[in-house]
Amino acid sequence: MAVGARSGHDGPDERADGAFGDDTTGDDVTDEQAQPPGGETPGDGDDDTAGGSGGRPRNQRSFWKELPLLVGIALVLALLIKTFLVQAFSIPSESMMNTLQKGDRVLVDKLTPWFGSEPERGEVVVFHDPGGWLEGQTAPKPNVVQKFLSFIGLMPSAEEKDLIKRVIAVGGDTVSCKEGGKVVLNGVPLDETSYLYPGSVPCQDSFGPIKVPEGRIWVMGDNRQNSLDSRFHQQLPGGGTVSNDEVVGRAVVIAWPVTRWATLPVPDIFDQPALDKAAAAAPLGAVSVAGALPLVLWRRKKVAARHTAE
Protein backbone atom coordinates (compact mmCIF):
# COMPACT_ATOMS: atom_id res chain seq x y z
CA MET A 1 0.00 0.00 0.00
CA ALA A 2 1.35 3.43 -0.90
CA VAL A 3 1.82 5.48 2.26
CA GLY A 4 2.22 9.24 2.41
CA ALA A 5 1.38 9.67 -1.27
CA ARG A 6 0.49 13.33 -0.80
CA SER A 7 3.90 14.19 0.75
CA GLY A 8 6.02 12.49 -1.88
CA HIS A 9 7.77 10.19 0.65
CA ASP A 10 8.14 6.47 0.14
CA GLY A 11 8.35 5.67 3.81
CA PRO A 12 6.59 6.57 7.04
CA ASP A 13 6.16 10.26 7.85
CA GLU A 14 8.02 11.71 10.74
CA ARG A 15 5.69 13.86 12.81
CA ALA A 16 6.67 16.91 14.88
CA ASP A 17 6.69 14.92 18.11
CA GLY A 18 9.06 12.31 16.69
CA ALA A 19 6.38 9.66 16.20
CA PHE A 20 6.11 7.69 13.01
CA GLY A 21 2.87 6.64 11.41
CA ASP A 22 0.99 6.04 8.19
CA ASP A 23 -1.24 8.72 6.68
CA THR A 24 -4.50 6.76 6.90
CA THR A 25 -6.76 9.73 6.36
CA GLY A 26 -6.20 9.90 2.61
CA ASP A 27 -7.15 13.19 0.97
CA ASP A 28 -8.59 14.74 4.13
CA VAL A 29 -5.23 15.51 5.70
CA THR A 30 -1.80 16.16 4.12
CA ASP A 31 1.69 16.39 5.58
CA GLU A 32 1.76 20.13 4.91
CA GLN A 33 -1.09 20.84 7.34
CA ALA A 34 -0.17 22.37 10.65
CA GLN A 35 -0.95 20.25 13.65
CA PRO A 36 -2.12 21.61 16.99
CA PRO A 37 -0.33 20.87 20.22
CA GLY A 38 -0.64 17.28 21.25
CA GLY A 39 -0.23 15.97 17.75
CA GLU A 40 -3.98 15.84 16.97
CA THR A 41 -5.02 16.76 13.49
CA PRO A 42 -8.18 18.92 13.21
CA GLY A 43 -11.15 16.70 12.50
CA ASP A 44 -9.51 13.52 13.83
CA GLY A 45 -12.20 11.17 15.08
CA ASP A 46 -15.01 13.18 13.49
CA ASP A 47 -15.21 11.31 10.22
CA ASP A 48 -16.04 7.74 11.17
CA THR A 49 -16.98 6.88 7.62
CA ALA A 50 -13.40 7.20 6.34
CA GLY A 51 -12.17 4.03 7.95
CA GLY A 52 -12.26 4.95 11.62
CA SER A 53 -14.39 2.87 13.98
CA GLY A 54 -13.90 -0.18 11.82
CA GLY A 55 -15.32 1.47 8.68
CA ARG A 56 -18.97 1.51 9.93
CA PRO A 57 -21.03 4.65 9.32
CA ARG A 58 -21.39 6.64 12.48
CA ASN A 59 -25.16 7.26 12.18
CA GLN A 60 -26.21 3.94 10.66
CA ARG A 61 -29.53 2.79 12.11
CA SER A 62 -30.04 -0.79 13.10
CA PHE A 63 -32.56 -2.93 11.21
CA TRP A 64 -34.77 -3.27 14.29
CA LYS A 65 -35.00 0.50 14.69
CA GLU A 66 -36.08 0.95 11.06
CA LEU A 67 -38.52 -1.96 11.01
CA PRO A 68 -41.42 -0.16 12.79
CA LEU A 69 -41.10 2.75 10.34
CA LEU A 70 -41.16 0.40 7.34
CA VAL A 71 -44.16 -1.47 8.74
CA GLY A 72 -45.99 1.81 9.35
CA ILE A 73 -45.38 3.00 5.80
CA ALA A 74 -46.56 -0.35 4.42
CA LEU A 75 -49.78 -0.21 6.46
CA VAL A 76 -50.54 3.34 5.33
CA LEU A 77 -49.98 2.39 1.70
CA ALA A 78 -52.19 -0.68 2.08
CA LEU A 79 -54.97 1.43 3.60
CA LEU A 80 -54.75 4.00 0.80
CA ILE A 81 -54.81 1.27 -1.85
CA LYS A 82 -57.84 -0.36 -0.24
CA THR A 83 -59.68 2.97 0.04
CA PHE A 84 -58.98 4.42 -3.38
CA LEU A 85 -57.63 1.74 -5.75
CA VAL A 86 -58.52 -1.92 -5.25
CA GLN A 87 -60.01 -4.09 -2.53
CA ALA A 88 -60.15 -7.84 -2.10
CA PHE A 89 -63.48 -9.62 -1.62
CA SER A 90 -64.26 -13.23 -0.89
CA ILE A 91 -67.06 -15.09 -2.70
CA PRO A 92 -69.34 -16.58 -0.01
CA SER A 93 -71.90 -18.43 -2.14
CA GLU A 94 -72.51 -20.26 -5.42
CA SER A 95 -74.74 -17.58 -6.95
CA MET A 96 -72.13 -16.59 -9.57
CA MET A 97 -70.98 -20.06 -10.68
CA ASN A 98 -69.24 -20.96 -12.88
CA THR A 99 -67.83 -17.49 -13.38
CA LEU A 100 -66.93 -17.33 -9.69
CA GLN A 101 -66.56 -20.27 -7.34
CA LYS A 102 -67.30 -20.24 -3.64
CA GLY A 103 -64.09 -19.24 -1.86
CA ASP A 104 -62.60 -17.28 -4.77
CA ARG A 105 -60.92 -13.97 -3.96
CA VAL A 106 -61.58 -11.17 -6.43
CA LEU A 107 -59.99 -7.75 -6.75
CA VAL A 108 -62.44 -4.90 -7.16
CA ASP A 109 -61.57 -1.68 -8.99
CA LYS A 110 -62.52 1.24 -6.74
CA LEU A 111 -60.62 3.91 -8.66
CA THR A 112 -62.77 4.52 -11.75
CA PRO A 113 -65.93 5.43 -9.78
CA TRP A 114 -63.95 8.35 -8.33
CA PHE A 115 -63.75 9.75 -11.87
CA GLY A 116 -67.50 9.52 -12.46
CA SER A 117 -67.57 6.05 -14.03
CA GLU A 118 -70.90 4.26 -13.62
CA PRO A 119 -71.70 0.53 -13.81
CA GLU A 120 -72.19 -0.79 -17.33
CA ARG A 121 -74.12 -3.74 -18.74
CA GLY A 122 -72.33 -7.06 -18.37
CA GLU A 123 -69.93 -6.01 -15.60
CA VAL A 124 -69.57 -8.07 -12.44
CA VAL A 125 -69.93 -5.62 -9.56
CA VAL A 126 -69.76 -5.64 -5.78
CA PHE A 127 -72.36 -3.54 -4.01
CA HIS A 128 -73.56 -2.87 -0.49
CA ASP A 129 -76.82 -4.45 0.62
CA PRO A 130 -79.49 -1.97 -0.59
CA GLY A 131 -81.61 -2.98 2.39
CA GLY A 132 -83.23 -6.33 3.11
CA TRP A 133 -81.35 -8.41 0.55
CA LEU A 134 -79.25 -10.19 3.18
CA GLU A 135 -81.87 -10.18 5.91
CA GLY A 136 -81.65 -13.30 8.04
CA GLN A 137 -78.23 -14.29 6.76
CA THR A 138 -75.42 -14.41 9.30
CA ALA A 139 -71.70 -14.23 8.58
CA PRO A 140 -68.99 -15.82 10.75
CA LYS A 141 -67.58 -13.44 13.35
CA PRO A 142 -64.00 -12.45 12.50
CA ASN A 143 -61.33 -12.21 15.20
CA VAL A 144 -59.35 -9.08 16.00
CA VAL A 145 -56.54 -9.87 13.57
CA GLN A 146 -58.99 -10.56 10.73
CA LYS A 147 -60.80 -7.29 11.45
CA PHE A 148 -57.54 -5.34 11.33
CA LEU A 149 -56.32 -6.99 8.12
CA SER A 150 -59.72 -6.44 6.54
CA PHE A 151 -59.66 -2.78 7.56
CA ILE A 152 -56.36 -2.14 5.79
CA GLY A 153 -57.33 -4.27 2.78
CA LEU A 154 -54.91 -7.18 3.24
CA MET A 155 -57.84 -9.57 3.69
CA PRO A 156 -61.32 -9.65 2.14
CA SER A 157 -64.02 -7.58 3.77
CA ALA A 158 -64.90 -9.19 7.10
CA GLU A 159 -68.14 -7.62 8.32
CA GLU A 160 -69.50 -5.46 5.50
CA LYS A 161 -72.74 -6.75 4.00
CA ASP A 162 -71.80 -6.84 0.34
CA LEU A 163 -73.09 -8.78 -2.65
CA ILE A 164 -71.64 -9.60 -6.06
CA LYS A 165 -73.78 -9.93 -9.22
CA ARG A 166 -73.70 -9.19 -12.93
CA VAL A 167 -75.22 -5.97 -14.26
CA ILE A 168 -77.93 -6.83 -16.79
CA ALA A 169 -79.58 -3.45 -17.25
CA VAL A 170 -78.73 0.15 -16.40
CA GLY A 171 -80.77 3.31 -16.00
CA GLY A 172 -83.18 3.83 -18.92
CA ASP A 173 -83.15 0.16 -19.97
CA THR A 174 -86.22 -2.09 -20.06
CA VAL A 175 -85.72 -5.70 -19.01
CA SER A 176 -88.08 -8.68 -18.95
CA CYS A 177 -88.16 -12.45 -19.15
CA LYS A 178 -90.81 -15.12 -19.70
CA GLU A 179 -90.65 -18.36 -17.76
CA GLY A 180 -88.07 -20.65 -19.36
CA GLY A 181 -87.26 -18.09 -22.04
CA LYS A 182 -84.45 -15.62 -22.62
CA VAL A 183 -83.89 -12.35 -20.85
CA VAL A 184 -85.04 -9.54 -23.15
CA LEU A 185 -83.15 -6.25 -22.85
CA ASN A 186 -84.55 -3.25 -24.71
CA GLY A 187 -86.43 -5.65 -26.97
CA VAL A 188 -83.30 -7.71 -27.77
CA PRO A 189 -83.20 -11.36 -26.54
CA LEU A 190 -79.86 -12.09 -24.87
CA ASP A 191 -77.84 -15.23 -25.58
CA GLU A 192 -76.27 -15.73 -22.15
CA THR A 193 -74.77 -19.18 -22.70
CA SER A 194 -71.20 -17.85 -22.43
CA TYR A 195 -71.50 -17.12 -18.71
CA LEU A 196 -74.60 -18.85 -17.35
CA TYR A 197 -74.04 -21.88 -15.13
CA PRO A 198 -74.37 -25.04 -17.28
CA GLY A 199 -77.96 -26.29 -17.18
CA SER A 200 -79.23 -23.00 -15.76
CA VAL A 201 -82.12 -21.28 -17.53
CA PRO A 202 -82.14 -17.48 -17.88
CA CYS A 203 -85.21 -17.25 -15.65
CA GLN A 204 -87.42 -19.87 -14.08
CA ASP A 205 -90.17 -17.34 -13.33
CA SER A 206 -91.48 -14.54 -15.51
CA PHE A 207 -90.80 -10.92 -14.62
CA GLY A 208 -91.19 -7.51 -16.22
CA PRO A 209 -91.11 -5.61 -18.37
CA ILE A 210 -89.32 -3.37 -15.87
CA LYS A 211 -88.04 0.08 -16.71
CA VAL A 212 -84.84 0.67 -14.72
CA PRO A 213 -84.80 4.17 -13.18
CA GLU A 214 -81.90 6.49 -13.97
CA GLY A 215 -78.99 6.10 -11.58
CA ARG A 216 -79.86 2.49 -10.78
CA ILE A 217 -79.02 -1.00 -12.10
CA TRP A 218 -80.75 -4.38 -12.46
CA VAL A 219 -78.48 -7.26 -11.38
CA MET A 220 -78.67 -11.05 -11.71
CA GLY A 221 -76.44 -13.96 -10.73
CA ASP A 222 -74.89 -16.27 -13.31
CA ASN A 223 -76.30 -19.28 -11.45
CA ARG A 224 -79.90 -18.20 -11.92
CA GLN A 225 -81.47 -21.07 -9.97
CA ASN A 226 -79.31 -20.25 -6.93
CA SER A 227 -79.23 -16.47 -6.86
CA LEU A 228 -81.45 -14.14 -4.84
CA ASP A 229 -80.97 -11.17 -7.12
CA SER A 230 -83.09 -8.28 -8.40
CA ARG A 231 -85.90 -10.64 -9.40
CA PHE A 232 -86.62 -11.57 -5.79
CA HIS A 233 -86.59 -8.09 -4.24
CA GLN A 234 -89.12 -6.24 -6.35
CA GLN A 235 -91.28 -5.67 -3.28
CA LEU A 236 -88.54 -3.59 -1.64
CA PRO A 237 -87.88 0.11 -2.23
CA GLY A 238 -86.26 0.46 -5.64
CA GLY A 239 -88.27 -2.42 -7.09
CA GLY A 240 -85.29 -4.77 -7.07
CA THR A 241 -82.88 -2.26 -8.59
CA VAL A 242 -79.67 -1.08 -6.92
CA SER A 243 -78.54 2.52 -6.67
CA ASN A 244 -75.24 3.33 -8.39
CA ASP A 245 -74.17 4.94 -5.12
CA GLU A 246 -74.29 1.51 -3.44
CA VAL A 247 -71.82 0.02 -5.93
CA VAL A 248 -68.35 -0.47 -4.44
CA GLY A 249 -66.70 -1.18 -7.77
CA ARG A 250 -66.23 -3.62 -10.61
CA ALA A 251 -64.63 -7.02 -10.03
CA VAL A 252 -61.80 -7.19 -12.56
CA VAL A 253 -59.75 -10.27 -11.71
CA ILE A 254 -59.85 -13.53 -9.76
CA ALA A 255 -56.70 -13.26 -7.63
CA TRP A 256 -56.93 -16.41 -5.51
CA PRO A 257 -56.46 -19.32 -5.68
CA VAL A 258 -53.69 -19.03 -8.25
CA THR A 259 -55.10 -21.97 -10.20
CA ARG A 260 -58.25 -19.89 -10.80
CA TRP A 261 -56.50 -16.69 -11.87
CA ALA A 262 -58.51 -15.00 -14.62
CA THR A 263 -59.86 -11.63 -15.70
CA LEU A 264 -63.57 -10.82 -15.72
CA PRO A 265 -64.33 -9.15 -19.08
CA VAL A 266 -67.71 -7.93 -20.29
CA PRO A 267 -69.40 -10.57 -22.51
CA ASP A 268 -69.73 -9.63 -26.18
CA ILE A 269 -73.53 -9.78 -26.11
CA PHE A 270 -73.62 -6.52 -24.18
CA ASP A 271 -71.70 -4.72 -26.93
CA GLN A 272 -74.57 -5.00 -29.41
CA PRO A 273 -75.39 -1.57 -30.89
CA ALA A 274 -79.04 -2.68 -31.01
CA LEU A 275 -79.24 -2.43 -27.22
CA ASP A 276 -78.44 1.28 -27.24
CA LYS A 277 -80.65 1.97 -30.26
CA ALA A 278 -83.61 0.27 -28.63
CA ALA A 279 -83.06 2.18 -25.38
CA ALA A 280 -82.92 5.49 -27.26
CA ALA A 281 -85.99 4.66 -29.35
CA ALA A 282 -88.32 4.60 -26.36
CA PRO A 283 -87.89 8.21 -25.24
CA LEU A 284 -87.80 9.36 -28.87
CA GLY A 285 -91.13 7.66 -29.50
CA ALA A 286 -92.62 9.31 -26.43
CA VAL A 287 -91.47 12.73 -27.65
CA SER A 288 -92.96 12.05 -31.08
CA VAL A 289 -96.32 11.13 -29.56
CA ALA A 290 -96.27 14.19 -27.33
CA GLY A 291 -95.47 16.42 -30.30
CA ALA A 292 -98.19 14.89 -32.49
CA LEU A 293 -100.91 15.11 -29.85
CA PRO A 294 -101.67 18.85 -30.28
CA LEU A 295 -101.89 18.40 -34.06
CA VAL A 296 -104.35 15.52 -33.69
CA LEU A 297 -106.49 17.51 -31.27
CA TRP A 298 -106.47 20.53 -33.61
CA ARG A 299 -107.57 18.39 -36.58
CA ARG A 300 -110.35 16.78 -34.55
CA LYS A 301 -111.56 20.20 -33.41
CA LYS A 302 -111.53 21.49 -36.98
CA VAL A 303 -113.52 18.48 -38.24
CA ALA A 304 -116.04 18.89 -35.42
CA ALA A 305 -116.51 22.58 -36.26
CA ARG A 306 -117.10 21.72 -39.93
CA HIS A 307 -119.80 19.18 -39.02
CA THR A 308 -121.45 21.74 -36.75
CA ALA A 309 -121.53 24.30 -39.55
CA GLU A 310 -123.14 21.81 -41.89
GROMACS .gro file of C-alpha atoms in nm:
model
  310
    1MET     CA    1   0.000   0.000   0.000
    2ALA     CA    2   0.135   0.343  -0.090
    3VAL     CA    3   0.182   0.548   0.226
    4GLY     CA    4   0.222   0.924   0.241
    5ALA     CA    5   0.138   0.967  -0.127
    6ARG     CA    6   0.049   1.333  -0.080
    7SER     CA    7   0.390   1.419   0.075
    8GLY     CA    8   0.602   1.249  -0.188
    9HIS     CA    9   0.777   1.019   0.065
   10ASP     CA   10   0.814   0.647   0.014
   11GLY     CA   11   0.835   0.567   0.381
   12PRO     CA   12   0.659   0.657   0.704
   13ASP     CA   13   0.616   1.026   0.785
   14GLU     CA   14   0.802   1.171   1.074
   15ARG     CA   15   0.569   1.386   1.281
   16ALA     CA   16   0.667   1.691   1.488
   17ASP     CA   17   0.669   1.492   1.811
   18GLY     CA   18   0.906   1.231   1.669
   19ALA     CA   19   0.638   0.966   1.620
   20PHE     CA   20   0.611   0.769   1.301
   21GLY     CA   21   0.287   0.664   1.141
   22ASP     CA   22   0.099   0.604   0.819
   23ASP     CA   23  -0.124   0.872   0.668
   24THR     CA   24  -0.450   0.676   0.690
   25THR     CA   25  -0.676   0.973   0.636
   26GLY     CA   26  -0.620   0.990   0.261
   27ASP     CA   27  -0.715   1.319   0.097
   28ASP     CA   28  -0.859   1.474   0.413
   29VAL     CA   29  -0.523   1.551   0.570
   30THR     CA   30  -0.180   1.616   0.412
   31ASP     CA   31   0.169   1.639   0.558
   32GLU     CA   32   0.176   2.013   0.491
   33GLN     CA   33  -0.109   2.084   0.734
   34ALA     CA   34  -0.017   2.237   1.065
   35GLN     CA   35  -0.095   2.025   1.365
   36PRO     CA   36  -0.212   2.161   1.699
   37PRO     CA   37  -0.033   2.087   2.022
   38GLY     CA   38  -0.064   1.728   2.125
   39GLY     CA   39  -0.023   1.597   1.775
   40GLU     CA   40  -0.398   1.584   1.697
   41THR     CA   41  -0.502   1.676   1.349
   42PRO     CA   42  -0.818   1.892   1.321
   43GLY     CA   43  -1.115   1.670   1.250
   44ASP     CA   44  -0.951   1.352   1.383
   45GLY     CA   45  -1.220   1.117   1.508
   46ASP     CA   46  -1.501   1.318   1.349
   47ASP     CA   47  -1.521   1.131   1.022
   48ASP     CA   48  -1.604   0.774   1.117
   49THR     CA   49  -1.698   0.688   0.762
   50ALA     CA   50  -1.340   0.720   0.634
   51GLY     CA   51  -1.217   0.403   0.795
   52GLY     CA   52  -1.226   0.495   1.162
   53SER     CA   53  -1.439   0.287   1.398
   54GLY     CA   54  -1.390  -0.018   1.182
   55GLY     CA   55  -1.532   0.147   0.868
   56ARG     CA   56  -1.897   0.151   0.993
   57PRO     CA   57  -2.103   0.465   0.932
   58ARG     CA   58  -2.139   0.664   1.248
   59ASN     CA   59  -2.516   0.726   1.218
   60GLN     CA   60  -2.621   0.394   1.066
   61ARG     CA   61  -2.953   0.279   1.211
   62SER     CA   62  -3.004  -0.079   1.310
   63PHE     CA   63  -3.256  -0.293   1.121
   64TRP     CA   64  -3.477  -0.327   1.429
   65LYS     CA   65  -3.500   0.050   1.469
   66GLU     CA   66  -3.608   0.095   1.106
   67LEU     CA   67  -3.852  -0.196   1.101
   68PRO     CA   68  -4.142  -0.016   1.279
   69LEU     CA   69  -4.110   0.275   1.034
   70LEU     CA   70  -4.116   0.040   0.734
   71VAL     CA   71  -4.416  -0.147   0.874
   72GLY     CA   72  -4.599   0.181   0.935
   73ILE     CA   73  -4.538   0.300   0.580
   74ALA     CA   74  -4.656  -0.035   0.442
   75LEU     CA   75  -4.978  -0.021   0.646
   76VAL     CA   76  -5.054   0.334   0.533
   77LEU     CA   77  -4.998   0.239   0.170
   78ALA     CA   78  -5.219  -0.068   0.208
   79LEU     CA   79  -5.497   0.143   0.360
   80LEU     CA   80  -5.475   0.400   0.080
   81ILE     CA   81  -5.481   0.127  -0.185
   82LYS     CA   82  -5.784  -0.036  -0.024
   83THR     CA   83  -5.968   0.297   0.004
   84PHE     CA   84  -5.898   0.442  -0.338
   85LEU     CA   85  -5.763   0.174  -0.575
   86VAL     CA   86  -5.852  -0.192  -0.525
   87GLN     CA   87  -6.001  -0.409  -0.253
   88ALA     CA   88  -6.015  -0.784  -0.210
   89PHE     CA   89  -6.348  -0.962  -0.162
   90SER     CA   90  -6.426  -1.323  -0.089
   91ILE     CA   91  -6.706  -1.509  -0.270
   92PRO     CA   92  -6.934  -1.658  -0.001
   93SER     CA   93  -7.190  -1.843  -0.214
   94GLU     CA   94  -7.251  -2.026  -0.542
   95SER     CA   95  -7.474  -1.758  -0.695
   96MET     CA   96  -7.213  -1.659  -0.957
   97MET     CA   97  -7.098  -2.006  -1.068
   98ASN     CA   98  -6.924  -2.096  -1.288
   99THR     CA   99  -6.783  -1.749  -1.338
  100LEU     CA  100  -6.693  -1.733  -0.969
  101GLN     CA  101  -6.656  -2.027  -0.734
  102LYS     CA  102  -6.730  -2.024  -0.364
  103GLY     CA  103  -6.409  -1.924  -0.186
  104ASP     CA  104  -6.260  -1.728  -0.477
  105ARG     CA  105  -6.092  -1.397  -0.396
  106VAL     CA  106  -6.158  -1.117  -0.643
  107LEU     CA  107  -5.999  -0.775  -0.675
  108VAL     CA  108  -6.244  -0.490  -0.716
  109ASP     CA  109  -6.157  -0.168  -0.899
  110LYS     CA  110  -6.252   0.124  -0.674
  111LEU     CA  111  -6.062   0.391  -0.866
  112THR     CA  112  -6.277   0.452  -1.175
  113PRO     CA  113  -6.593   0.543  -0.978
  114TRP     CA  114  -6.395   0.835  -0.833
  115PHE     CA  115  -6.375   0.975  -1.187
  116GLY     CA  116  -6.750   0.952  -1.246
  117SER     CA  117  -6.757   0.605  -1.403
  118GLU     CA  118  -7.090   0.426  -1.362
  119PRO     CA  119  -7.170   0.053  -1.381
  120GLU     CA  120  -7.219  -0.079  -1.733
  121ARG     CA  121  -7.412  -0.374  -1.874
  122GLY     CA  122  -7.233  -0.706  -1.837
  123GLU     CA  123  -6.993  -0.601  -1.560
  124VAL     CA  124  -6.957  -0.807  -1.244
  125VAL     CA  125  -6.993  -0.562  -0.956
  126VAL     CA  126  -6.976  -0.564  -0.578
  127PHE     CA  127  -7.236  -0.354  -0.401
  128HIS     CA  128  -7.356  -0.287  -0.049
  129ASP     CA  129  -7.682  -0.445   0.062
  130PRO     CA  130  -7.949  -0.197  -0.059
  131GLY     CA  131  -8.161  -0.298   0.239
  132GLY     CA  132  -8.323  -0.633   0.311
  133TRP     CA  133  -8.135  -0.841   0.055
  134LEU     CA  134  -7.925  -1.019   0.318
  135GLU     CA  135  -8.187  -1.018   0.591
  136GLY     CA  136  -8.165  -1.330   0.804
  137GLN     CA  137  -7.823  -1.429   0.676
  138THR     CA  138  -7.542  -1.441   0.930
  139ALA     CA  139  -7.170  -1.423   0.858
  140PRO     CA  140  -6.899  -1.582   1.075
  141LYS     CA  141  -6.758  -1.344   1.335
  142PRO     CA  142  -6.400  -1.245   1.250
  143ASN     CA  143  -6.133  -1.221   1.520
  144VAL     CA  144  -5.935  -0.908   1.600
  145VAL     CA  145  -5.654  -0.987   1.357
  146GLN     CA  146  -5.899  -1.056   1.073
  147LYS     CA  147  -6.080  -0.729   1.145
  148PHE     CA  148  -5.754  -0.534   1.133
  149LEU     CA  149  -5.632  -0.699   0.812
  150SER     CA  150  -5.972  -0.644   0.654
  151PHE     CA  151  -5.966  -0.278   0.756
  152ILE     CA  152  -5.636  -0.214   0.579
  153GLY     CA  153  -5.733  -0.427   0.278
  154LEU     CA  154  -5.491  -0.718   0.324
  155MET     CA  155  -5.784  -0.957   0.369
  156PRO     CA  156  -6.132  -0.965   0.214
  157SER     CA  157  -6.402  -0.758   0.377
  158ALA     CA  158  -6.490  -0.919   0.710
  159GLU     CA  159  -6.814  -0.762   0.832
  160GLU     CA  160  -6.950  -0.546   0.550
  161LYS     CA  161  -7.274  -0.675   0.400
  162ASP     CA  162  -7.180  -0.684   0.034
  163LEU     CA  163  -7.309  -0.878  -0.265
  164ILE     CA  164  -7.164  -0.960  -0.606
  165LYS     CA  165  -7.378  -0.993  -0.922
  166ARG     CA  166  -7.370  -0.919  -1.293
  167VAL     CA  167  -7.522  -0.597  -1.426
  168ILE     CA  168  -7.793  -0.683  -1.679
  169ALA     CA  169  -7.958  -0.345  -1.725
  170VAL     CA  170  -7.873   0.015  -1.640
  171GLY     CA  171  -8.077   0.331  -1.600
  172GLY     CA  172  -8.318   0.383  -1.892
  173ASP     CA  173  -8.315   0.016  -1.997
  174THR     CA  174  -8.622  -0.209  -2.006
  175VAL     CA  175  -8.572  -0.570  -1.901
  176SER     CA  176  -8.808  -0.868  -1.895
  177CYS     CA  177  -8.816  -1.245  -1.915
  178LYS     CA  178  -9.081  -1.512  -1.970
  179GLU     CA  179  -9.065  -1.836  -1.776
  180GLY     CA  180  -8.807  -2.065  -1.936
  181GLY     CA  181  -8.726  -1.809  -2.204
  182LYS     CA  182  -8.445  -1.562  -2.262
  183VAL     CA  183  -8.389  -1.235  -2.085
  184VAL     CA  184  -8.504  -0.954  -2.315
  185LEU     CA  185  -8.315  -0.625  -2.285
  186ASN     CA  186  -8.455  -0.325  -2.471
  187GLY     CA  187  -8.643  -0.565  -2.697
  188VAL     CA  188  -8.330  -0.771  -2.777
  189PRO     CA  189  -8.320  -1.136  -2.654
  190LEU     CA  190  -7.986  -1.209  -2.487
  191ASP     CA  191  -7.784  -1.523  -2.558
  192GLU     CA  192  -7.627  -1.573  -2.215
  193THR     CA  193  -7.477  -1.918  -2.270
  194SER     CA  194  -7.120  -1.785  -2.243
  195TYR     CA  195  -7.150  -1.712  -1.871
  196LEU     CA  196  -7.460  -1.885  -1.735
  197TYR     CA  197  -7.404  -2.188  -1.513
  198PRO     CA  198  -7.437  -2.504  -1.728
  199GLY     CA  199  -7.796  -2.629  -1.718
  200SER     CA  200  -7.923  -2.300  -1.576
  201VAL     CA  201  -8.212  -2.128  -1.753
  202PRO     CA  202  -8.214  -1.748  -1.788
  203CYS     CA  203  -8.521  -1.725  -1.565
  204GLN     CA  204  -8.742  -1.987  -1.408
  205ASP     CA  205  -9.017  -1.734  -1.333
  206SER     CA  206  -9.148  -1.454  -1.551
  207PHE     CA  207  -9.080  -1.092  -1.462
  208GLY     CA  208  -9.119  -0.751  -1.622
  209PRO     CA  209  -9.111  -0.561  -1.837
  210ILE     CA  210  -8.932  -0.337  -1.587
  211LYS     CA  211  -8.804   0.008  -1.671
  212VAL     CA  212  -8.484   0.067  -1.472
  213PRO     CA  213  -8.480   0.417  -1.318
  214GLU     CA  214  -8.190   0.649  -1.397
  215GLY     CA  215  -7.899   0.610  -1.158
  216ARG     CA  216  -7.986   0.249  -1.078
  217ILE     CA  217  -7.902  -0.100  -1.210
  218TRP     CA  218  -8.075  -0.438  -1.246
  219VAL     CA  219  -7.848  -0.726  -1.138
  220MET     CA  220  -7.867  -1.105  -1.171
  221GLY     CA  221  -7.644  -1.396  -1.073
  222ASP     CA  222  -7.489  -1.627  -1.331
  223ASN     CA  223  -7.630  -1.928  -1.145
  224ARG     CA  224  -7.990  -1.820  -1.192
  225GLN     CA  225  -8.147  -2.107  -0.997
  226ASN     CA  226  -7.931  -2.025  -0.693
  227SER     CA  227  -7.923  -1.647  -0.686
  228LEU     CA  228  -8.145  -1.414  -0.484
  229ASP     CA  229  -8.097  -1.117  -0.712
  230SER     CA  230  -8.309  -0.828  -0.840
  231ARG     CA  231  -8.590  -1.064  -0.940
  232PHE     CA  232  -8.662  -1.157  -0.579
  233HIS     CA  233  -8.659  -0.809  -0.424
  234GLN     CA  234  -8.912  -0.624  -0.635
  235GLN     CA  235  -9.128  -0.567  -0.328
  236LEU     CA  236  -8.854  -0.359  -0.164
  237PRO     CA  237  -8.788   0.011  -0.223
  238GLY     CA  238  -8.626   0.046  -0.564
  239GLY     CA  239  -8.827  -0.242  -0.709
  240GLY     CA  240  -8.529  -0.477  -0.707
  241THR     CA  241  -8.288  -0.226  -0.859
  242VAL     CA  242  -7.967  -0.108  -0.692
  243SER     CA  243  -7.854   0.252  -0.667
  244ASN     CA  244  -7.524   0.333  -0.839
  245ASP     CA  245  -7.417   0.494  -0.512
  246GLU     CA  246  -7.429   0.151  -0.344
  247VAL     CA  247  -7.182   0.002  -0.593
  248VAL     CA  248  -6.835  -0.047  -0.444
  249GLY     CA  249  -6.670  -0.118  -0.777
  250ARG     CA  250  -6.623  -0.362  -1.061
  251ALA     CA  251  -6.463  -0.702  -1.003
  252VAL     CA  252  -6.180  -0.719  -1.256
  253VAL     CA  253  -5.975  -1.027  -1.171
  254ILE     CA  254  -5.985  -1.353  -0.976
  255ALA     CA  255  -5.670  -1.326  -0.763
  256TRP     CA  256  -5.693  -1.641  -0.551
  257PRO     CA  257  -5.646  -1.932  -0.568
  258VAL     CA  258  -5.369  -1.903  -0.825
  259THR     CA  259  -5.510  -2.197  -1.020
  260ARG     CA  260  -5.825  -1.989  -1.080
  261TRP     CA  261  -5.650  -1.669  -1.187
  262ALA     CA  262  -5.851  -1.500  -1.462
  263THR     CA  263  -5.986  -1.163  -1.570
  264LEU     CA  264  -6.357  -1.082  -1.572
  265PRO     CA  265  -6.433  -0.915  -1.908
  266VAL     CA  266  -6.771  -0.793  -2.029
  267PRO     CA  267  -6.940  -1.057  -2.251
  268ASP     CA  268  -6.973  -0.963  -2.618
  269ILE     CA  269  -7.353  -0.978  -2.611
  270PHE     CA  270  -7.362  -0.652  -2.418
  271ASP     CA  271  -7.170  -0.472  -2.693
  272GLN     CA  272  -7.457  -0.500  -2.941
  273PRO     CA  273  -7.539  -0.157  -3.089
  274ALA     CA  274  -7.904  -0.268  -3.101
  275LEU     CA  275  -7.924  -0.243  -2.722
  276ASP     CA  276  -7.844   0.128  -2.724
  277LYS     CA  277  -8.065   0.197  -3.026
  278ALA     CA  278  -8.361   0.027  -2.863
  279ALA     CA  279  -8.306   0.218  -2.538
  280ALA     CA  280  -8.292   0.549  -2.726
  281ALA     CA  281  -8.599   0.466  -2.935
  282ALA     CA  282  -8.832   0.460  -2.636
  283PRO     CA  283  -8.789   0.821  -2.524
  284LEU     CA  284  -8.780   0.936  -2.887
  285GLY     CA  285  -9.113   0.766  -2.950
  286ALA     CA  286  -9.262   0.931  -2.643
  287VAL     CA  287  -9.147   1.273  -2.765
  288SER     CA  288  -9.296   1.205  -3.108
  289VAL     CA  289  -9.632   1.113  -2.956
  290ALA     CA  290  -9.627   1.419  -2.733
  291GLY     CA  291  -9.547   1.642  -3.030
  292ALA     CA  292  -9.819   1.489  -3.249
  293LEU     CA  293 -10.091   1.511  -2.985
  294PRO     CA  294 -10.167   1.885  -3.028
  295LEU     CA  295 -10.189   1.840  -3.406
  296VAL     CA  296 -10.435   1.552  -3.369
  297LEU     CA  297 -10.649   1.751  -3.127
  298TRP     CA  298 -10.647   2.053  -3.361
  299ARG     CA  299 -10.757   1.839  -3.658
  300ARG     CA  300 -11.035   1.678  -3.455
  301LYS     CA  301 -11.156   2.020  -3.341
  302LYS     CA  302 -11.153   2.149  -3.698
  303VAL     CA  303 -11.352   1.848  -3.824
  304ALA     CA  304 -11.604   1.889  -3.542
  305ALA     CA  305 -11.651   2.258  -3.626
  306ARG     CA  306 -11.710   2.172  -3.993
  307HIS     CA  307 -11.980   1.918  -3.902
  308THR     CA  308 -12.145   2.174  -3.675
  309ALA     CA  309 -12.153   2.430  -3.955
  310GLU     CA  310 -12.314   2.181  -4.189
   0.00000   0.00000   0.00000
